[in-house]
CSV table of C-alpha atoms in Angstrom, one decimal:
chain,number,residue,atom,x,y,z
A,9,MET,CA,-89.3,180.8,-2.8
A,10,HIS,CA,-89.5,181.7,0.9
A,11,ILE,CA,-86.5,180.5,2.8
A,12,THR,CA,-87.6,181.0,6.4
A,13,SER,CA,-85.7,183.4,8.7
A,14,ASN,CA,-84.5,180.8,11.1
A,15,ILE,CA,-82.1,179.4,8.4
A,16,ARG,CA,-79.7,182.2,9.4
A,17,ASN,CA,-76.6,181.5,7.2
A,18,LEU,CA,-78.2,182.3,3.9
A,19,GLU,CA,-75.0,182.5,2.0
A,20,LYS,CA,-73.9,179.1,3.1
A,21,PHE,CA,-77.3,177.7,2.4
A,22,LEU,CA,-77.5,179.1,-1.2
A,23,THR,CA,-73.9,177.8,-1.8
A,24,ALA,CA,-75.2,174.3,-0.9
A,25,PHE,CA,-78.5,174.7,-2.7
A,26,PRO,CA,-78.1,177.4,-5.4
A,27,TRP,CA,-81.4,176.5,-7.1
A,28,ALA,CA,-83.3,177.8,-4.0
A,29,GLY,CA,-82.3,181.4,-4.8
A,30,SER,CA,-84.3,181.5,-8.0
A,31,GLN,CA,-87.3,183.8,-8.0
A,32,GLN,CA,-88.9,181.9,-10.9
A,33,LEU,CA,-88.8,178.5,-9.2
A,34,THR,CA,-92.0,176.5,-9.9
A,35,GLU,CA,-93.4,173.6,-7.8
A,36,ALA,CA,-92.2,171.2,-10.5
A,37,ASP,CA,-88.7,172.7,-10.4
A,38,LEU,CA,-88.7,172.4,-6.6
A,39,ILE,CA,-89.7,168.8,-6.6
A,40,GLU,CA,-86.9,168.0,-9.1
A,41,ASN,CA,-84.4,169.3,-6.6
A,42,VAL,CA,-85.6,167.5,-3.4
A,43,ALA,CA,-85.8,163.9,-2.3
A,44,ALA,CA,-89.4,162.9,-2.7
A,45,LEU,CA,-89.4,159.1,-2.7
A,46,PRO,CA,-92.7,157.5,-1.7
A,47,ASP,CA,-91.5,156.4,1.7
A,48,SER,CA,-89.2,159.4,2.4
A,49,ARG,CA,-89.7,160.6,6.0
A,50,ALA,CA,-88.6,163.8,7.5
A,51,HIS,CA,-87.5,164.1,11.2
A,52,VAL,CA,-86.8,166.8,13.7
A,53,TRP,CA,-84.4,169.5,12.4
A,54,ASP,CA,-84.5,168.2,8.8
A,55,LEU,CA,-84.8,171.0,6.2
A,56,VAL,CA,-87.8,170.3,4.0
A,57,ALA,CA,-89.6,171.9,1.0
A,58,ALA,CA,-93.3,172.6,1.4
A,59,LYS,CA,-96.2,174.3,-0.2
A,60,VAL,CA,-98.8,176.4,1.6
A,61,ILE,CA,-102.2,174.8,1.0
A,62,ALA,CA,-104.3,176.7,3.6
A,63,VAL,CA,-103.8,180.1,5.2
A,64,GLY,CA,-104.7,180.0,8.9
A,65,ASP,CA,-103.8,181.9,12.1
A,66,THR,CA,-100.0,181.4,11.9
A,67,VAL,CA,-97.9,183.9,10.0
A,68,THR,CA,-94.3,184.0,8.9
A,69,GLU,CA,-91.6,186.7,8.8
A,70,ASP,CA,-89.2,187.9,6.2
A,71,ARG,CA,-85.4,187.7,6.4
A,72,GLU,CA,-85.3,191.0,8.3
A,73,GLY,CA,-87.9,189.9,10.9
A,74,HIS,CA,-91.0,191.7,9.6
A,75,GLU,CA,-94.1,189.6,10.1
A,76,ARG,CA,-96.3,188.9,7.1
A,77,PRO,CA,-99.1,186.5,6.2
A,78,LEU,CA,-98.4,183.3,4.4
A,79,VAL,CA,-99.7,183.2,0.8
A,80,LEU,CA,-101.7,180.4,-0.6
A,81,ASN,CA,-99.6,178.1,-2.9
A,82,GLU,CA,-96.4,179.8,-1.6
A,83,LEU,CA,-93.3,177.5,-1.8
A,84,LEU,CA,-91.0,177.5,1.2
A,85,ILE,CA,-88.0,175.8,2.9
A,86,ALA,CA,-88.1,175.4,6.6
A,87,PRO,CA,-87.0,172.9,9.4
A,88,LEU,CA,-89.2,170.5,11.2
A,89,VAL,CA,-89.5,171.4,14.9
A,90,GLY,CA,-91.0,170.4,18.2
A,91,ARG,CA,-92.6,173.1,20.3
A,92,GLU,CA,-94.4,173.3,23.7
A,93,SER,CA,-95.9,176.7,23.7
A,94,SER,CA,-98.3,178.2,26.3
A,95,LEU,CA,-99.4,181.0,23.9
A,96,GLY,CA,-98.9,179.8,20.3
A,97,HIS,CA,-99.3,176.6,18.4
A,98,SER,CA,-97.3,173.7,19.8
A,99,SER,CA,-95.8,170.9,17.7
A,100,VAL,CA,-95.4,167.2,18.5
A,101,LEU,CA,-93.4,165.2,16.0
A,102,PRO,CA,-93.8,161.4,15.7
A,103,ILE,CA,-90.6,159.5,16.4
A,104,GLU,CA,-91.0,157.5,13.1
A,105,GLY,CA,-91.0,160.8,11.2
A,106,ILE,CA,-93.4,162.4,8.8
A,107,VAL,CA,-94.0,160.9,5.3
A,108,VAL,CA,-93.3,163.2,2.3
A,109,GLY,CA,-96.7,164.2,0.9
A,110,SER,CA,-98.3,164.7,4.3
A,111,THR,CA,-100.2,167.8,5.3
A,112,ILE,CA,-98.6,169.4,8.4
A,113,ASP,CA,-98.7,172.8,10.2
A,114,TYR,CA,-96.8,176.0,10.0
A,115,VAL,CA,-96.4,176.4,13.8
A,116,SER,CA,-94.0,179.3,14.4
A,117,THR,CA,-93.4,182.7,12.9
A,118,GLY,CA,-89.7,182.1,12.5
A,119,GLY,CA,-90.3,179.1,10.2
A,120,GLY,CA,-91.0,175.9,12.1
A,121,LEU,CA,-93.1,173.1,10.7
A,122,GLY,CA,-94.7,170.3,12.7
A,123,ILE,CA,-98.0,168.8,13.9
A,124,SER,CA,-100.1,171.0,16.2
A,125,PRO,CA,-102.1,169.0,18.7
A,126,ASP,CA,-104.5,171.9,19.7
A,127,ASN,CA,-105.2,175.5,19.1
A,128,PRO,CA,-104.3,178.0,21.9
A,129,PRO,CA,-107.1,180.2,23.4
A,130,GLY,CA,-108.3,182.9,21.0
A,131,LYS,CA,-106.6,181.4,17.9
A,132,GLY,CA,-107.8,179.1,15.1
A,133,ASP,CA,-106.2,176.5,13.1
A,134,PRO,CA,-102.5,177.1,12.0
A,135,SER,CA,-101.7,177.5,8.4
A,136,LYS,CA,-101.3,174.2,6.5
A,137,VAL,CA,-98.5,173.1,4.3
A,138,ARG,CA,-97.9,170.0,2.1
A,139,LEU,CA,-94.5,168.4,2.6
A,140,LEU,CA,-93.0,168.1,-0.9
A,141,GLY,CA,-89.6,166.6,-0.1
A,142,LEU,CA,-86.3,166.7,1.9
A,143,LEU,CA,-83.2,168.8,1.1
A,144,CYS,CA,-80.3,166.4,0.6
A,145,TYR,CA,-76.6,166.9,-0.2
A,146,ALA,CA,-74.9,165.1,-3.1
A,147,ASP,CA,-74.0,162.2,-0.9
A,148,GLY,CA,-77.7,161.6,0.1
A,149,GLN,CA,-77.4,163.1,3.6
A,150,VAL,CA,-80.4,165.2,4.7
A,151,ALA,CA,-79.6,168.8,5.4
A,152,LYS,CA,-80.2,169.9,9.0
A,153,ALA,CA,-81.0,173.3,10.4
A,154,GLN,CA,-77.7,173.0,12.4
A,155,ASP,CA,-75.7,172.9,9.2
A,156,PHE,CA,-76.5,176.6,8.6
A,157,ALA,CA,-75.4,178.2,11.8
A,158,LYS,CA,-73.6,181.5,11.5
A,159,ASP,CA,-69.8,181.4,11.3
A,160,LEU,CA,-69.0,183.0,14.7
A,161,PRO,CA,-65.8,183.9,16.5
A,162,ALA,CA,-65.0,182.2,19.8
A,163,ALA,CA,-63.3,183.6,22.8
A,164,ASP,CA,-61.3,181.3,25.0
A,165,THR,CA,-63.1,182.4,28.2
A,166,LEU,CA,-66.6,183.7,28.8
A,167,LYS,CA,-67.3,187.2,30.0
A,168,PRO,CA,-69.7,187.6,33.0
A,169,VAL,CA,-73.2,186.5,32.2
A,170,ILE,CA,-76.5,187.9,33.7
A,171,ILE,CA,-79.5,185.8,33.0
A,172,VAL,CA,-83.2,186.9,32.9
A,173,VAL,CA,-85.8,184.2,33.4
A,174,GLY,CA,-89.6,184.4,33.7
A,175,SER,CA,-92.5,182.8,35.5
A,176,LYS,CA,-94.4,182.5,32.2
A,177,SER,CA,-94.4,183.8,28.6
A,178,ASP,CA,-95.3,187.5,28.1
A,179,VAL,CA,-94.5,188.3,31.7
A,180,GLY,CA,-92.2,191.2,30.8
A,181,LYS,CA,-88.8,189.6,30.4
A,182,THR,CA,-88.0,191.5,27.2
A,183,THR,CA,-89.1,194.8,28.8
A,184,VAL,CA,-86.7,194.1,31.8
A,185,CYS,CA,-83.9,193.2,29.4
A,186,ILE,CA,-84.3,196.4,27.4
A,187,GLU,CA,-84.2,198.4,30.6
A,188,LEU,CA,-81.1,196.6,31.8
A,189,LEU,CA,-79.4,197.0,28.4
A,190,LYS,CA,-80.0,200.7,28.4
A,191,SER,CA,-78.7,201.1,31.9
A,192,LEU,CA,-75.6,199.1,31.3
A,193,ALA,CA,-74.9,200.9,28.1
A,194,ALA,CA,-75.4,204.3,29.9
A,195,ALA,CA,-72.8,203.1,32.4
A,196,GLY,CA,-70.3,203.0,29.5
A,197,ARG,CA,-70.2,199.3,29.2
A,198,GLN,CA,-70.0,197.1,26.0
A,199,VAL,CA,-72.9,194.7,26.4
A,200,GLY,CA,-73.9,191.7,24.3
A,201,VAL,CA,-77.3,190.1,24.4
A,202,ALA,CA,-78.5,186.6,23.7
A,203,LYS,CA,-81.9,184.9,23.4
A,204,ALA,CA,-81.2,181.4,24.8
A,205,SER,CA,-84.4,179.4,24.6
A,206,GLY,CA,-87.8,179.0,23.0
A,207,THR,CA,-88.6,179.2,19.3
A,208,ALA,CA,-86.4,181.6,17.4
A,209,GLN,CA,-88.0,184.7,15.8
A,210,ARG,CA,-85.7,187.3,14.1
A,211,MET,CA,-87.8,190.2,15.3
A,212,GLU,CA,-87.4,189.2,18.9
A,213,ILE,CA,-83.6,189.2,18.9
A,214,GLU,CA,-83.5,192.4,16.8
A,215,GLU,CA,-85.7,194.1,19.4
A,216,LEU,CA,-83.0,193.4,22.0
A,217,ALA,CA,-79.9,193.9,19.9
A,218,VAL,CA,-80.8,197.4,19.0
A,219,HIS,CA,-80.0,198.3,22.6
A,220,ALA,CA,-76.8,196.3,22.7
A,221,ASN,CA,-73.4,196.1,21.1
A,222,GLU,CA,-74.5,192.9,19.3
A,223,GLY,CA,-77.1,190.2,19.7
A,224,LEU,CA,-77.4,186.5,18.9
A,225,ASP,CA,-80.2,183.9,19.3
A,226,THR,CA,-80.6,180.2,19.1
A,227,ALA,CA,-81.1,180.2,15.3
A,228,ASP,CA,-77.8,182.0,14.8
A,229,ALA,CA,-76.2,178.9,16.4
A,230,GLY,CA,-78.3,176.6,14.2
A,231,MET,CA,-81.2,175.8,16.6
A,232,PRO,CA,-84.5,177.1,15.4
A,233,THR,CA,-86.0,176.0,18.7
A,234,THR,CA,-84.9,174.5,22.0
A,235,TYR,CA,-88.0,172.4,22.4
A,236,PRO,CA,-87.7,168.6,21.9
A,237,PRO,CA,-89.7,167.0,19.1
A,238,SER,CA,-92.2,165.6,21.5
A,239,GLN,CA,-93.2,166.3,25.1
A,240,GLU,CA,-91.7,163.1,26.4
A,241,SER,CA,-88.4,162.5,28.2
A,242,ASP,CA,-86.6,160.4,25.7
A,243,LYS,CA,-83.4,160.3,23.7
A,244,TRP,CA,-84.7,163.0,21.4
A,245,ALA,CA,-85.3,165.3,24.4
A,246,GLU,CA,-81.8,164.6,25.7
A,247,SER,CA,-80.3,165.4,22.3
A,248,THR,CA,-82.2,168.6,22.1
A,249,HIS,CA,-81.1,169.7,25.6
A,250,GLN,CA,-77.5,169.0,24.8
A,251,LYS,CA,-77.6,170.8,21.4
A,252,SER,CA,-79.4,173.8,23.1
A,253,LEU,CA,-76.7,174.1,25.7
A,254,LEU,CA,-73.9,173.9,23.1
A,255,ALA,CA,-75.8,176.5,21.0
A,256,LEU,CA,-75.9,179.0,23.9
A,257,GLU,CA,-72.3,178.3,24.8
A,258,SER,CA,-71.3,179.0,21.2
A,259,ASN,CA,-73.2,182.3,21.3
A,260,LEU,CA,-71.7,183.3,24.6
A,261,ARG,CA,-68.1,182.7,23.3
A,262,ALA,CA,-68.9,184.8,20.3
A,263,LEU,CA,-70.3,187.6,22.3
A,264,SER,CA,-67.4,187.4,24.7
A,265,VAL,CA,-65.0,188.6,22.0
A,266,ALA,CA,-66.0,192.2,21.9
A,267,ASN,CA,-68.2,192.7,25.0
A,268,GLU,CA,-67.6,193.2,28.7
A,269,VAL,CA,-70.8,191.7,30.0
A,270,ILE,CA,-73.5,189.5,28.4
A,271,LEU,CA,-77.2,189.6,29.2
A,272,VAL,CA,-79.2,186.5,28.3
A,273,GLU,CA,-83.0,186.3,28.1
A,274,PHE,CA,-84.5,182.8,28.4
A,275,GLY,CA,-87.8,182.6,26.6
A,276,GLY,CA,-90.9,181.0,28.2
A,277,ASP,CA,-90.5,179.8,31.8
A,278,LEU,CA,-88.3,177.6,34.0
A,279,LEU,CA,-90.2,174.4,33.1
A,280,SER,CA,-89.5,173.7,29.5
A,281,ALA,CA,-87.7,174.6,26.3
A,282,SER,CA,-84.5,173.0,27.7
A,283,VAL,CA,-84.2,175.8,30.2
A,284,PRO,CA,-83.7,173.5,33.3
A,285,GLU,CA,-81.1,171.5,31.4
A,286,ILE,CA,-79.2,174.5,30.1
A,287,LEU,CA,-79.0,176.1,33.6
A,288,GLU,CA,-77.8,172.9,35.4
A,289,ASP,CA,-74.3,174.2,35.6
A,290,PRO,CA,-74.1,177.9,36.2
A,291,GLY,CA,-70.3,177.8,36.4
A,292,ARG,CA,-70.0,176.5,32.9
A,293,LEU,CA,-71.9,179.5,31.6
A,294,ASN,CA,-70.2,182.0,33.9
A,295,ILE,CA,-73.5,183.1,35.4
A,296,VAL,CA,-72.9,185.8,38.0
A,297,ALA,CA,-76.4,187.1,38.6
A,298,VAL,CA,-80.1,186.1,37.9
A,299,ILE,CA,-83.0,188.4,37.3
A,300,MET,CA,-86.4,186.6,38.0
A,301,VAL,CA,-89.3,188.3,36.2
A,302,ALA,CA,-92.5,187.4,38.0
A,303,GLU,CA,-96.2,188.5,37.8
A,304,SER,CA,-96.9,187.9,41.5
A,305,ALA,CA,-95.2,187.2,44.8
A,306,THR,CA,-96.4,183.6,44.6
A,307,ALA,CA,-94.8,183.2,41.2
A,308,ALA,CA,-91.5,184.6,42.6
A,309,ILE,CA,-91.6,182.0,45.3
A,310,GLY,CA,-92.2,179.2,42.8
A,311,MET,CA,-89.4,180.5,40.6
A,312,GLU,CA,-87.0,180.5,43.5
A,313,THR,CA,-88.0,176.9,44.4
A,314,LYS,CA,-87.5,175.7,40.8
A,315,LEU,CA,-84.2,177.6,40.4
A,316,LEU,CA,-82.7,175.9,43.4
A,317,LYS,CA,-84.1,172.6,42.3
A,318,ILE,CA,-82.3,173.0,39.0
A,319,SER,CA,-79.1,173.5,40.8
A,320,PRO,CA,-78.3,174.2,44.5
A,321,SER,CA,-75.4,176.4,43.2
A,322,TYR,CA,-77.9,179.2,42.6
A,323,ALA,CA,-78.1,179.7,46.4
A,324,SER,CA,-74.6,181.3,46.2
A,325,ILE,CA,-75.4,183.4,43.1
A,326,PRO,CA,-77.3,186.7,43.7
A,327,TYR,CA,-80.8,186.6,42.3
A,328,TYR,CA,-83.2,189.5,42.0
A,329,VAL,CA,-86.9,189.9,41.3
A,330,ALA,CA,-88.3,192.4,38.8
A,331,GLY,CA,-91.4,192.6,36.6
A,332,PRO,CA,-95.1,193.2,37.3
A,333,THR,CA,-94.9,192.0,40.9
A,334,ALA,CA,-92.2,194.7,41.7
A,335,THR,CA,-94.2,197.7,40.8
A,336,LEU,CA,-96.0,198.0,44.1
A,337,ARG,CA,-94.4,198.3,47.5
A,338,ALA,CA,-96.7,195.7,49.1
A,339,ASN,CA,-95.7,193.1,46.5
A,340,ARG,CA,-92.0,193.9,46.9
A,341,ASN,CA,-92.4,193.5,50.7
A,342,ARG,CA,-94.0,190.1,50.2
A,343,VAL,CA,-91.3,188.9,47.8
A,344,GLU,CA,-88.5,190.1,50.1
A,345,ARG,CA,-90.2,188.5,53.1
A,346,GLU,CA,-90.9,185.2,51.6
A,347,THR,CA,-87.8,184.5,49.4
A,348,ARG,CA,-84.1,184.8,49.8
A,349,CYS,CA,-83.7,187.1,46.8
A,350,ALA,CA,-81.1,189.8,47.0
A,351,GLY,CA,-83.6,192.5,46.2
A,352,CYS,CA,-86.8,193.3,44.4
A,353,PHE,CA,-86.6,196.2,41.9
A,354,ASP,CA,-89.3,198.2,40.1
A,355,LEU,CA,-87.9,198.9,36.6
A,356,TRP,CA,-91.3,199.7,35.0
A,357,SER,CA,-93.0,202.6,36.9
A,358,LYS,CA,-90.4,205.2,35.6
A,359,ASN,CA,-91.9,204.7,32.1
A,360,ASP,CA,-95.6,204.6,33.3
A,361,SER,CA,-97.4,207.9,32.8
A,362,ARG,CA,-100.1,206.8,35.3
A,363,ALA,CA,-97.6,206.2,38.1
A,364,SER,CA,-97.2,209.0,40.6
A,365,GLN,CA,-94.1,211.2,40.4
A,366,ASN,CA,-92.8,209.6,43.6
A,367,GLN,CA,-93.2,206.1,42.0
A,368,GLN,CA,-91.4,207.2,38.8
A,369,ASP,CA,-88.5,208.7,40.8
A,370,ALA,CA,-88.3,205.6,43.0
A,371,SER,CA,-88.3,203.4,40.0
A,372,THR,CA,-85.5,205.4,38.4
A,373,ALA,CA,-83.4,205.1,41.5
A,374,SER,CA,-84.2,201.4,41.7
A,375,SER,CA,-83.0,200.9,38.2
A,376,GLN,CA,-79.8,202.7,38.9
A,377,GLU,CA,-79.2,200.7,42.1
A,378,LEU,CA,-79.7,197.4,40.3
A,379,THR,CA,-77.3,198.4,37.6
A,380,ARG,CA,-74.6,199.2,40.2
A,381,LYS,CA,-75.1,195.8,41.8
A,382,LEU,CA,-74.9,194.0,38.5
A,383,LEU,CA,-71.8,195.7,37.5
A,384,GLU,CA,-70.2,194.8,40.9
A,385,HIS,CA,-71.2,191.1,40.3
A,386,CYS,CA,-69.5,191.4,36.9
A,387,GLY,CA,-66.3,192.8,38.5
A,388,LEU,CA,-66.9,196.1,36.7
A,389,GLY,CA,-67.1,199.5,38.4
A,390,SER,CA,-68.8,202.6,37.0
A,391,VAL,CA,-66.7,204.5,34.4
């Protein structure tokens, strides 16, 4: 039995459904333990039992975040999710739900199931699963992904929050985050890190957390994804946005207990995954600085426009530009000339063996300067 990694509170889950911990569980055993009435329907966030019936281009990950292929006839438990991905398989869920017995798609590595409307460039069909039934409690209520959030501590007030947002997926947000985490830690500060949007994958938060005091992502707060079940603006979208905001707030309060500053990476871009809605009130999240990771000067201009559209309050919060567009002086000049950003910083060239020595030295100095500025915004001086 494969219990997907985005069901984070495994102890609580196995207390509720002890049969799921059996290594000898057969399909017949599984069906006996789940609700599989002829007209049973699963909806977004519902935990369901499924069987892999075709192995495609999507893979899964184990409980520690290591990717592995799905196995034909493998039994698994995972949530139904929506997803609007620019790189992977998306998922659109019908409002009326999905009938038990239907064939659906394994759409995300961390464990999301849904209906993929198309294949992204360079990828084939996702792996297929048959929906066997819903996980229900003794009172008949369907178990939800949110039921198995981690039990987290909560500080009364939030520590200073620095957010990292990108112009697109795979633009270098994680690279920038890792550089900032290293620099802040080198300054002697206790830093927490959070992944606040997108589709949760254990490996991604572990990649960040290894450079921080501790790390949490949306699945830790019970949200396997921050995408709505469809790509429409409806009550389901509003509910997803609200749950996503509360999930981040929970993680920030937990990280505020033992850290001096919190770095938050927002997956994807500024257009979807509940990012605009989460960022509507920067004061609520105690955001003191913004790092915009852009692949071009034009992208940086667009990000600034969108950020100020989300909330005019960002005009009074320092925002900086980093990422691919910041590696060349010409691009930095364009960004600083065409935007109101507080600075454009090259954090990458110092690690690029093909960059000139002058570039590497300038990048190191740039990283140190940005770190000093961020600590000032957090009300922290160097130790």
